PDB file of C-alpha atoms in Angstrom:
ATOM      1  CA  MET B 212      34.201  63.754  60.542  1.00 39.00           C
ATOM      2  CA  LYS B 213      36.163  62.383  63.003  1.00 40.00           C
ATOM      3  CA  LYS B 214      35.444  63.375  67.169  1.00 41.00           C
ATOM      4  CA  LEU B 215      37.489  65.436  68.361  1.00 36.00           C
ATOM      5  CA  SER B 216      39.471  63.798  70.956  1.00 39.00           C
ATOM      6  CA  THR B 217      39.130  65.133  74.546  1.00 34.00           C
ATOM      7  CA  ARG B 218      41.899  66.918  74.976  1.00 36.00           C
ATOM      8  CA  ARG B 219      41.984  68.486  71.539  1.00 35.00           C
ATOM      9  CA  LEU B 220      38.688  70.112  72.210  1.00 31.00           C
ATOM     10  CA  ALA B 221      40.130  71.650  75.279  1.00 31.00           C
ATOM     11  CA  SER B 222      43.114  73.278  73.523  1.00 35.00           C
ATOM     12  CA  VAL B 223      40.622  74.806  71.164  1.00 33.00           C
ATOM     13  CA  LEU B 224      38.284  75.960  73.513  1.00 30.00           C
ATOM     14  CA  LEU B 225      41.151  77.030  75.752  1.00 29.00           C
ATOM     15  CA  ALA B 226      42.361  79.178  72.204  1.00 31.00           C
ATOM     16  CA  GLY B 227      39.296  80.812  71.520  1.00 37.00           C
ATOM     17  CA  ALA B 228      39.434  81.948  74.614  1.00 32.00           C
ATOM     18  CA  LEU B 229      42.445  83.589  74.501  1.00 29.00           C
ATOM     19  CA  ILE B 230      41.605  84.754  71.490  1.00 29.00           C
ATOM     20  CA  ALA B 231      38.170  86.523  72.652  1.00 35.00           C
ATOM     21  CA  GLY B 232      39.880  87.778  75.676  1.00 38.00           C
ATOM     22  CA  GLY B 233      41.991  89.668  73.515  1.00 36.00           C
ATOM     23  CA  SER B 234      39.918  91.310  71.387  1.00 33.00           C
ATOM     24  CA  ILE B 235      37.477  92.647  74.070  1.00 28.00           C
ATOM     25  CA  ALA B 236      40.596  93.563  75.644  1.00 32.00           C
ATOM     26  CA  PHE B 237      42.114  95.564  72.881  1.00 30.00           C
ATOM     27  CA  SER B 238      38.616  97.331  71.922  1.00 32.00           C
ATOM     28  CA  ALA B 239      38.165  98.285  75.113  1.00 33.00           C
ATOM     29  CA  SER B 240      41.244 100.241  75.782  1.00 38.00           C
ATOM     30  CA  ALA B 241      40.789 101.932  72.383  1.00 38.00           C
ATOM     31  CA  ASP B 242      37.310 102.970  73.509  1.00 37.00           C
ATOM     32  CA  ALA B 243      38.712 104.603  76.847  1.00 42.00           C
ATOM     33  CA  ALA B 244      41.398 106.506  75.235  1.00 46.00           C
ATOM     34  CA  GLY B 245      39.871 107.290  71.729  1.00 55.00           C
ATOM     35  CA  LYS B 246      40.048 111.375  71.965  1.00 79.00           C
ATOM     36  CA  GLN B 247      41.639 113.680  74.059  1.00 90.00           C
ATOM     37  CA  GLY B 248      39.280 114.840  76.675  1.00 89.00           C
ATOM     38  CA  THR B 249      36.966 111.995  77.407  1.00 92.00           C
ATOM     39  CA  ALA B 250      36.519 110.942  81.016  1.00 93.00           C
ATOM     40  CA  CYS B 251      38.905 108.239  82.595  1.00 94.00           C
ATOM     41  CA  SER B 252      38.722 106.982  86.097  1.00 93.00           C
ATOM     42  CA  LYS B 253      42.288 105.729  87.636  1.00 95.00           C
ATOM     43  CA  LEU B 254      44.882 109.079  87.918  1.00 96.00           C
ATOM     44  CA  ASN B 255      48.010 108.138  85.828  1.00 95.00           C
ATOM     45  CA  ALA B 256      46.291 105.342  84.389  1.00 95.00           C
ATOM     46  CA  LYS B 257      48.167 104.654  80.918  1.00 94.00           C
ATOM     47  CA  SER B 258      46.294 103.382  77.693  1.00 91.00           C
ATOM     48  CA  GLY B 259      48.494 103.496  74.342  1.00 89.00           C
ATOM     49  CA  THR B 260      49.205 107.192  74.471  1.00 90.00           C
ATOM     50  CA  TYR B 261      47.101 109.044  76.445  1.00 95.00           C
ATOM     51  CA  THR B 262      47.463 108.870  80.431  1.00 96.00           C
ATOM     52  CA  CYS B 263      44.323 110.159  82.838  1.00 96.00           C
ATOM     53  CA  ILE B 264      45.281 113.017  84.125  1.00 96.00           C
ATOM     54  CA  ALA B 265      43.206 116.012  85.983  1.00 95.00           C
ATOM     55  CA  ASN B 266      41.887 118.079  83.241  1.00 94.00           C
ATOM     56  CA  PRO B 267      44.704 121.222  83.188  1.00 94.00           C
ATOM     57  CA  LEU B 268      42.153 123.017  80.943  1.00 92.00           C
ATOM     58  CA  LYS B 269      38.902 123.537  83.966  1.00 90.00           C
ATOM     59  CA  THR B 270      39.533 125.224  87.508  1.00 86.00           C
ATOM     60  CA  SER B 271      37.208 122.320  88.868  1.00 87.00           C
ATOM     61  CA  PRO B 272      39.232 119.367  86.874  1.00 87.00           C
ATOM     62  CA  LYS B 273      37.861 115.778  86.380  1.00 94.00           C
ATOM     63  CA  LEU B 274      40.085 112.796  85.071  1.00 96.00           C
ATOM     64  CA  THR B 275      40.385 112.818  81.353  1.00 95.00           C
ATOM     65  CA  TRP B 276      42.022 111.351  78.896  1.00 95.00           C
ATOM     66  CA  ALA B 277      45.876 113.567  77.876  1.00 96.00           C
ATOM     67  CA  THR B 278      48.259 112.937  74.736  1.00 95.00           C
ATOM     68  CA  SER B 279      51.898 113.217  76.246  1.00 94.00           C
ATOM     69  CA  ASN B 280      51.865 116.517  74.390  1.00 95.00           C
ATOM     70  CA  CYS B 281      49.728 117.642  76.941  1.00 96.00           C
ATOM     71  CA  VAL B 282      51.025 115.974  79.754  1.00 96.00           C
ATOM     72  CA  ALA B 283      53.888 117.667  79.120  1.00 97.00           C
ATOM     73  CA  ALA B 284      53.187 120.828  78.791  1.00 97.00           C
ATOM     74  CA  GLN B 285      51.115 120.882  82.233  1.00 96.00           C
ATOM     75  CA  THR B 286      54.505 119.412  83.474  1.00 96.00           C
ATOM     76  CA  TYR B 287      56.421 122.030  81.614  1.00 97.00           C
ATOM     77  CA  TYR B 288      53.635 124.922  83.145  1.00 97.00           C
ATOM     78  CA  LEU B 289      53.867 123.808  86.558  1.00 97.00           C
ATOM     79  CA  SER B 290      57.646 123.581  87.054  1.00 97.00           C
ATOM     80  CA  ASN B 291      57.313 128.124  85.806  1.00 97.00           C
ATOM     81  CA  VAL B 292      54.401 128.169  88.205  1.00 97.00           C
ATOM     82  CA  SER B 293      56.534 126.594  90.913  1.00 97.00           C
ATOM     83  CA  ASN B 294      59.648 128.878  90.201  1.00 97.00           C
ATOM     84  CA  LEU B 295      57.925 131.613  89.598  1.00 97.00           C
ATOM     85  CA  ALA B 296      56.408 131.354  93.560  1.00 97.00           C
ATOM     86  CA  THR B 297      60.024 130.259  94.691  1.00 98.00           C
ATOM     87  CA  TYR B 298      61.930 132.925  92.699  1.00 97.00           C
ATOM     88  CA  THR B 299      58.854 135.631  94.743  1.00 97.00           C
ATOM     89  CA  LYS B 300      59.572 133.870  97.835  1.00 97.00           C
ATOM     90  CA  ASN B 301      63.222 134.542  98.499  1.00 97.00           C
ATOM     91  CA  ALA B 302      63.591 137.898  96.436  1.00 97.00           C
ATOM     92  CA  THR B 303      60.806 138.761  98.637  1.00 97.00           C
ATOM     93  CA  ASP B 304      62.504 137.631 101.793  1.00 97.00           C
ATOM     94  CA  THR B 305      65.665 139.330 100.654  1.00 96.00           C
ATOM     95  CA  LEU B 306      64.979 142.293  99.778  1.00 96.00           C
ATOM     96  CA  ASN B 307      62.943 142.317 103.515  1.00 97.00           C
ATOM     97  CA  LYS B 308      66.279 141.748 104.957  1.00 97.00           C
ATOM     98  CA  ALA B 309      67.634 143.855 103.382  1.00 97.00           C
ATOM     99  CA  GLN B 310      65.685 147.003 104.234  1.00 98.00           C
ATOM    100  CA  SER B 311      65.261 146.224 107.364  1.00 98.00           C
ATOM    101  CA  THR B 312      69.424 145.731 108.007  1.00 98.00           C
ATOM    102  CA  LEU B 313      69.201 149.661 106.039  1.00 98.00           C
ATOM    103  CA  ALA B 314      66.459 150.617 108.488  1.00 98.00           C
ATOM    104  CA  SER B 315      69.018 149.460 111.340  1.00 98.00           C
ATOM    105  CA  TYR B 316      71.617 151.212 110.330  1.00 98.00           C
ATOM    106  CA  GLN B 317      69.580 154.464 109.590  1.00 98.00           C
ATOM    107  CA  ASN B 318      68.263 154.113 113.401  1.00 98.00           C
ATOM    108  CA  ALA B 319      72.008 153.947 114.386  1.00 98.00           C
ATOM    109  CA  LEU B 320      73.131 157.040 112.774  1.00 98.00           C
ATOM    110  CA  THR B 321      70.265 158.789 114.052  1.00 98.00           C
ATOM    111  CA  ALA B 322      70.940 157.738 117.214  1.00 98.00           C
ATOM    112  CA  ALA B 323      74.917 158.738 116.409  1.00 98.00           C
ATOM    113  CA  GLN B 324      74.334 161.900 115.607  1.00 98.00           C
ATOM    114  CA  GLY B 325      72.276 162.616 118.422  1.00 98.00           C
ATOM    115  CA  ALA B 326      75.035 161.583 120.424  1.00 97.00           C
ATOM    116  CA  LEU B 327      78.004 163.633 118.734  1.00 98.00           C
ATOM    117  CA  ASP B 328      75.460 166.674 119.022  1.00 98.00           C
ATOM    118  CA  ASN B 329      75.040 166.484 122.521  1.00 98.00           C
ATOM    119  CA  LEU B 330      78.778 165.760 123.123  1.00 97.00           C
ATOM    120  CA  THR B 331      79.607 168.955 120.396  1.00 97.00           C
ATOM    121  CA  ASN B 332      76.865 171.391 121.575  1.00 97.00           C
ATOM    122  CA  LYS B 333      74.936 170.668 125.072  1.00 97.00           C
ATOM    123  CA  GLN B 334      76.992 168.330 127.672  1.00 97.00           C
ATOM    124  CA  VAL B 335      78.197 170.314 130.503  1.00 97.00           C
ATOM    125  CA  PHE B 336      82.011 169.741 131.476  1.00 96.00           C
ATOM    126  CA  THR B 337      83.095 170.676 135.022  1.00 95.00           C
ATOM    127  CA  ILE B 338      86.368 171.749 134.846  1.00 94.00           C
ATOM    128  CA  THR B 339      87.242 172.881 138.791  1.00 92.00           C
ATOM    129  CA  PHE B 340      85.226 172.120 142.014  1.00 92.00           C
ATOM    130  CA  VAL B 341      85.207 174.605 144.533  1.00 94.00           C
ATOM    131  CA  PRO B 342      87.706 173.547 146.831  1.00 90.00           C
ATOM    132  CA  ASN B 343      87.456 170.518 149.313  1.00 90.00           C
ATOM    133  CA  THR B 344      83.576 170.360 147.755  1.00 92.00           C
ATOM    134  CA  GLN B 345      82.108 168.481 144.523  1.00 92.00           C
ATOM    135  CA  THR B 346      80.519 171.867 144.323  1.00 95.00           C
ATOM    136  CA  PRO B 347      81.654 172.816 140.067  1.00 93.00           C
ATOM    137  CA  ALA B 348      83.342 176.102 140.122  1.00 94.00           C
ATOM    138  CA  THR B 349      84.058 176.149 136.484  1.00 95.00           C
ATOM    139  CA  THR B 350      82.097 174.516 133.395  1.00 96.00           C
ATOM    140  CA  ALA B 351      82.565 174.347 129.783  1.00 97.00           C
ATOM    141  CA  VAL B 352      79.161 173.601 127.339  1.00 98.00           C
ATOM    142  CA  GLY B 353      80.188 171.254 124.220  1.00 97.00           C
ATOM    143  CA  VAL B 354      83.650 168.940 124.493  1.00 97.00           C
ATOM    144  CA  THR B 355      85.515 171.007 122.174  1.00 97.00           C
ATOM    145  CA  ALA B 356      85.484 173.982 124.831  1.00 97.00           C
ATOM    146  CA  ALA B 357      86.242 171.954 127.719  1.00 97.00           C
ATOM    147  CA  ILE B 358      89.155 170.371 126.165  1.00 98.00           C
ATOM    148  CA  ALA B 359      90.404 173.692 125.814  1.00 98.00           C
ATOM    149  CA  ALA B 360      89.188 174.958 129.207  1.00 97.00           C
ATOM    150  CA  TYR B 361      91.212 171.892 130.324  1.00 97.00           C
ATOM    151  CA  GLN B 362      94.148 172.689 128.445  1.00 98.00           C
ATOM    152  CA  ALA B 363      94.020 176.530 129.615  1.00 97.00           C
ATOM    153  CA  LYS B 364      94.179 174.485 133.068  1.00 96.00           C
ATOM    154  CA  ILE B 365      96.999 172.270 131.885  1.00 97.00           C
ATOM    155  CA  ALA B 366      98.863 175.680 130.981  1.00 98.00           C
ATOM    156  CA  ASP B 367      98.228 177.397 134.791  1.00 96.00           C
ATOM    157  CA  ASP B 368      99.505 174.405 135.980  1.00 97.00           C
ATOM    158  CA  GLN B 369     102.854 174.286 134.110  1.00 98.00           C
ATOM    159  CA  THR B 370     103.172 178.035 135.064  1.00 98.00           C
ATOM    160  CA  ARG B 371     102.730 177.307 138.650  1.00 97.00           C
ATOM    161  CA  VAL B 372     105.194 174.036 137.872  1.00 97.00           C
ATOM    162  CA  ALA B 373     107.847 176.260 136.614  1.00 98.00           C
ATOM    163  CA  PHE B 374     107.336 178.924 139.640  1.00 97.00           C
ATOM    164  CA  TYR B 375     107.718 175.999 142.238  1.00 97.00           C
ATOM    165  CA  THR B 376     110.108 174.211 140.767  1.00 97.00           C
ATOM    166  CA  ALA B 377     112.525 177.577 140.496  1.00 97.00           C
ATOM    167  CA  ALA B 378     111.364 178.384 144.510  1.00 97.00           C
ATOM    168  CA  LEU B 379     112.654 174.679 145.369  1.00 96.00           C
ATOM    169  CA  ALA B 380     115.716 175.663 143.915  1.00 96.00           C
ATOM    170  CA  LYS B 381     116.390 178.496 146.259  1.00 95.00           C
ATOM    171  CA  ASP B 382     115.292 176.463 149.332  1.00 95.00           C
ATOM    172  CA  LYS B 383     117.345 174.562 151.859  1.00 94.00           C
ATOM    173  CA  VAL B 384     117.576 170.497 151.490  1.00 93.00           C
ATOM    174  CA  GLY B 385     115.307 169.466 154.072  1.00 93.00           C
ATOM    175  CA  SER B 386     113.649 172.640 154.816  1.00 95.00           C
ATOM    176  CA  ASN B 387     109.663 172.707 155.786  1.00 96.00           C
ATOM    177  CA  GLN B 388     109.807 175.526 152.785  1.00 96.00           C
ATOM    178  CA  ALA B 389     111.542 173.146 150.595  1.00 96.00           C
ATOM    179  CA  ILE B 390     108.750 170.110 151.609  1.00 96.00           C
ATOM    180  CA  SER B 391     106.374 172.653 150.841  1.00 97.00           C
ATOM    181  CA  ASP B 392     107.452 173.633 147.539  1.00 96.00           C
ATOM    182  CA  GLN B 393     107.814 170.323 146.350  1.00 97.00           C
ATOM    183  CA  LYS B 394     104.516 169.163 147.404  1.00 97.00           C
ATOM    184  CA  SER B 395     102.791 172.297 145.509  1.00 97.00           C
ATOM    185  CA  ILE B 396     105.487 170.646 142.352  1.00 97.00           C
ATOM    186  CA  ASP B 397     103.776 167.047 142.723  1.00 97.00           C
ATOM    187  CA  ALA B 398     100.038 168.693 142.716  1.00 96.00           C
ATOM    188  CA  PHE B 399     100.227 170.704 140.365  1.00 96.00           C
ATOM    189  CA  ASN B 400     101.818 167.537 138.132  1.00 97.00           C
ATOM    190  CA  LEU B 401      99.155 165.725 139.258  1.00 97.00           C
ATOM    191  CA  GLY B 402      96.839 168.031 138.213  1.00 94.00           C
ATOM    192  CA  ILE B 403      98.375 167.963 134.560  1.00 97.00           C
ATOM    193  CA  LYS B 404      98.458 164.069 134.366  1.00 97.00           C
ATOM    194  CA  THR B 405      94.768 164.334 135.164  1.00 96.00           C
ATOM    195  CA  ARG B 406      93.429 166.908 132.713  1.00 96.00           C
ATOM    196  CA  GLN B 407      95.436 165.891 129.699  1.00 97.00           C
ATOM    197  CA  GLY B 408      94.214 162.341 130.880  1.00 97.00           C
ATOM    198  CA  THR B 409      90.662 163.819 130.899  1.00 97.00           C
ATOM    199  CA  ILE B 410      91.354 165.388 127.350  1.00 98.00           C
ATOM    200  CA  ASP B 411      92.670 162.341 126.124  1.00 98.00           C
ATOM    201  CA  LEU B 412      89.365 160.688 126.989  1.00 98.00           C
ATOM    202  CA  LEU B 413      87.657 163.141 125.289  1.00 98.00           C
ATOM    203  CA  ASN B 414      89.202 162.782 122.327  1.00 98.00           C
ATOM    204  CA  ARG B 415      88.827 159.527 121.970  1.00 98.00           C
ATOM    205  CA  GLN B 416      84.780 159.105 122.503  1.00 97.00           C
ATOM    206  CA  LEU B 417      84.398 162.328 119.828  1.00 97.00           C
ATOM    207  CA  ALA B 418      86.627 160.456 117.677  1.00 98.00           C
ATOM    208  CA  ARG B 419      84.522 157.136 118.066  1.00 97.00           C
ATOM    209  CA  VAL B 420      81.415 158.803 118.113  1.00 97.00           C
ATOM    210  CA  GLN B 421      82.833 160.689 115.013  1.00 98.00           C
ATOM    211  CA  SER B 422      83.831 157.251 113.472  1.00 98.00           C
ATOM    212  CA  SER B 423      80.618 155.786 113.612  1.00 98.00           C
ATOM    213  CA  VAL B 424      78.608 158.659 111.930  1.00 98.00           C
ATOM    214  CA  THR B 425      81.115 158.685 109.299  1.00 98.00           C
ATOM    215  CA  ASN B 426      80.755 154.378 109.607  1.00 98.00           C
ATOM    216  CA  TYR B 427      76.605 154.309 109.038  1.00 98.00           C
ATOM    217  CA  GLN B 428      76.618 156.704 106.906  1.00 98.00           C
ATOM    218  CA  SER B 429      78.372 154.853 104.568  1.00 98.00           C
ATOM    219  CA  GLN B 430      76.926 151.285 105.176  1.00 98.00           C
ATOM    220  CA  ILE B 431      73.548 153.592 104.195  1.00 98.00           C
ATOM    221  CA  THR B 432      74.942 154.531 101.154  1.00 98.00           C
ATOM    222  CA  THR B 433      75.827 150.994 100.569  1.00 98.00           C
ATOM    223  CA  TRP B 434      72.527 149.102 101.579  1.00 97.00           C
ATOM    224  CA  THR B 435      70.696 151.547  99.445  1.00 98.00           C
ATOM    225  CA  THR B 436      72.064 150.421  96.419  1.00 98.00           C
ATOM    226  CA  THR B 437      72.112 147.210  97.042  1.00 97.00           C
ATOM    227  CA  VAL B 438      67.985 147.957  97.833  1.00 97.00           C
ATOM    228  CA  ASN B 439      67.736 149.920  95.395  1.00 97.00           C
ATOM    229  CA  GLY B 440      69.498 146.901  93.188  1.00 96.00           C
ATOM    230  CA  ALA B 441      67.363 144.493  94.912  1.00 96.00           C
ATOM    231  CA  ILE B 442      64.038 146.175  93.595  1.00 97.00           C
ATOM    232  CA  ALA B 443      65.057 146.857  90.188  1.00 97.00           C
ATOM    233  CA  GLN B 444      66.568 142.903  90.075  1.00 96.00           C
ATOM    234  CA  GLN B 445      63.113 141.922  91.198  1.00 96.00           C
ATOM    235  CA  LYS B 446      61.396 143.589  89.240  1.00 96.00           C
ATOM    236  CA  GLN B 447      63.293 142.463  85.806  1.00 97.00           C
ATOM    237  CA  LEU B 448      63.316 138.582  86.821  1.00 97.00           C
ATOM    238  CA  THR B 449      59.511 138.632  87.484  1.00 97.00           C
ATOM    239  CA  ALA B 450      58.735 140.406  84.777  1.00 97.00           C
ATOM    240  CA  GLN B 451      60.861 137.438  82.678  1.00 97.00           C
ATOM    241  CA  LEU B 452      59.511 135.125  84.751  1.00 97.00           C
ATOM    242  CA  SER B 453      56.107 136.019  84.365  1.00 97.00           C
ATOM    243  CA  SER B 454      55.884 135.943  80.645  1.00 98.00           C
ATOM    244  CA  GLN B 455      57.549 132.616  80.811  1.00 97.00           C
ATOM    245  CA  THR B 456      54.565 131.479  82.560  1.00 97.00           C
ATOM    246  CA  ALA B 457      52.377 133.190  80.315  1.00 98.00           C
ATOM    247  CA  SER B 458      54.166 131.712  77.531  1.00 98.00           C
ATOM    248  CA  ALA B 459      54.033 127.695  78.898  1.00 97.00           C
ATOM    249  CA  LYS B 460      49.664 128.122  79.573  1.00 97.00           C
ATOM    250  CA  SER B 461      49.629 129.625  76.437  1.00 97.00           C
ATOM    251  CA  THR B 462      51.436 125.734  75.270  1.00 97.00           C
ATOM    252  CA  ARG B 463      49.651 123.684  77.497  1.00 96.00           C
ATOM    253  CA  THR B 464      45.896 125.007  76.037  1.00 95.00           C
ATOM    254  CA  LEU B 465      47.182 124.226  72.561  1.00 95.00           C
ATOM    255  CA  ALA B 466      48.574 121.191  73.861  1.00 95.00           C
ATOM    256  CA  CYS B 467      45.878 119.884  75.404  1.00 94.00           C
ATOM    257  CA  LYS B 468      42.680 121.445  72.876  1.00 91.00           C
ATOM    258  CA  ALA B 469      44.239 119.137  69.978  1.00 87.00           C
ATOM    259  CA  GLY B 470      42.163 116.682  68.615  1.00 75.00           C
ATOM    260  CA  LEU B 471      38.714 118.509  71.160  1.00 65.00           C
TER     261      LEU B 471
END
């Protein structure tokens, strides 16, 4: 038998080492992931068709080998949990905002109705003053009565204008009487203009408050529908997502218990 040359001997020894090393490595790999549920030591490590994950079936999970089906089922379940949590938060935020908006309109309506009640039933308006003073001579309670009183004063002022206009026509041009009658006409015309301006102002104020009441009532109707719709939709979608999450959990349990 011929002796092996030094180079050839080295080649044989190297090949033997590679074969031995390969056999050991394969054996170790097969032992590590031979069964789903056996312990592993490095998260996300791969071994054949197995992956090292935190045991999804335990409340205090330890690392364990799992099949691709188990990993996929766990990913799907966590996705459903996340979707449910995100939807619940967003839906709750949206509902809270809608309810807050509704409450603000309800408060605004209460204030507007109070203002309307005060304007129409309680507020006291001065119609005339004691001459040369700021002391009220005649008053009216409520805007409707005040407008009626101002209109009556305008009618009286118009009668006075007609009276002094007729008198002026008989006066001698440039006379003291003519000057006095003209001043009276001017004074009563100014009174008419001032009172008509006050009536216009009161009508605008009344219309503005009434419009606010109508607008707030309309907004309340709209936002009540919005809130009720949001509540119903949230209830329906939450039930659907919860059912889907429960189904995903059952699927995960089956997938991760397979082979145990």
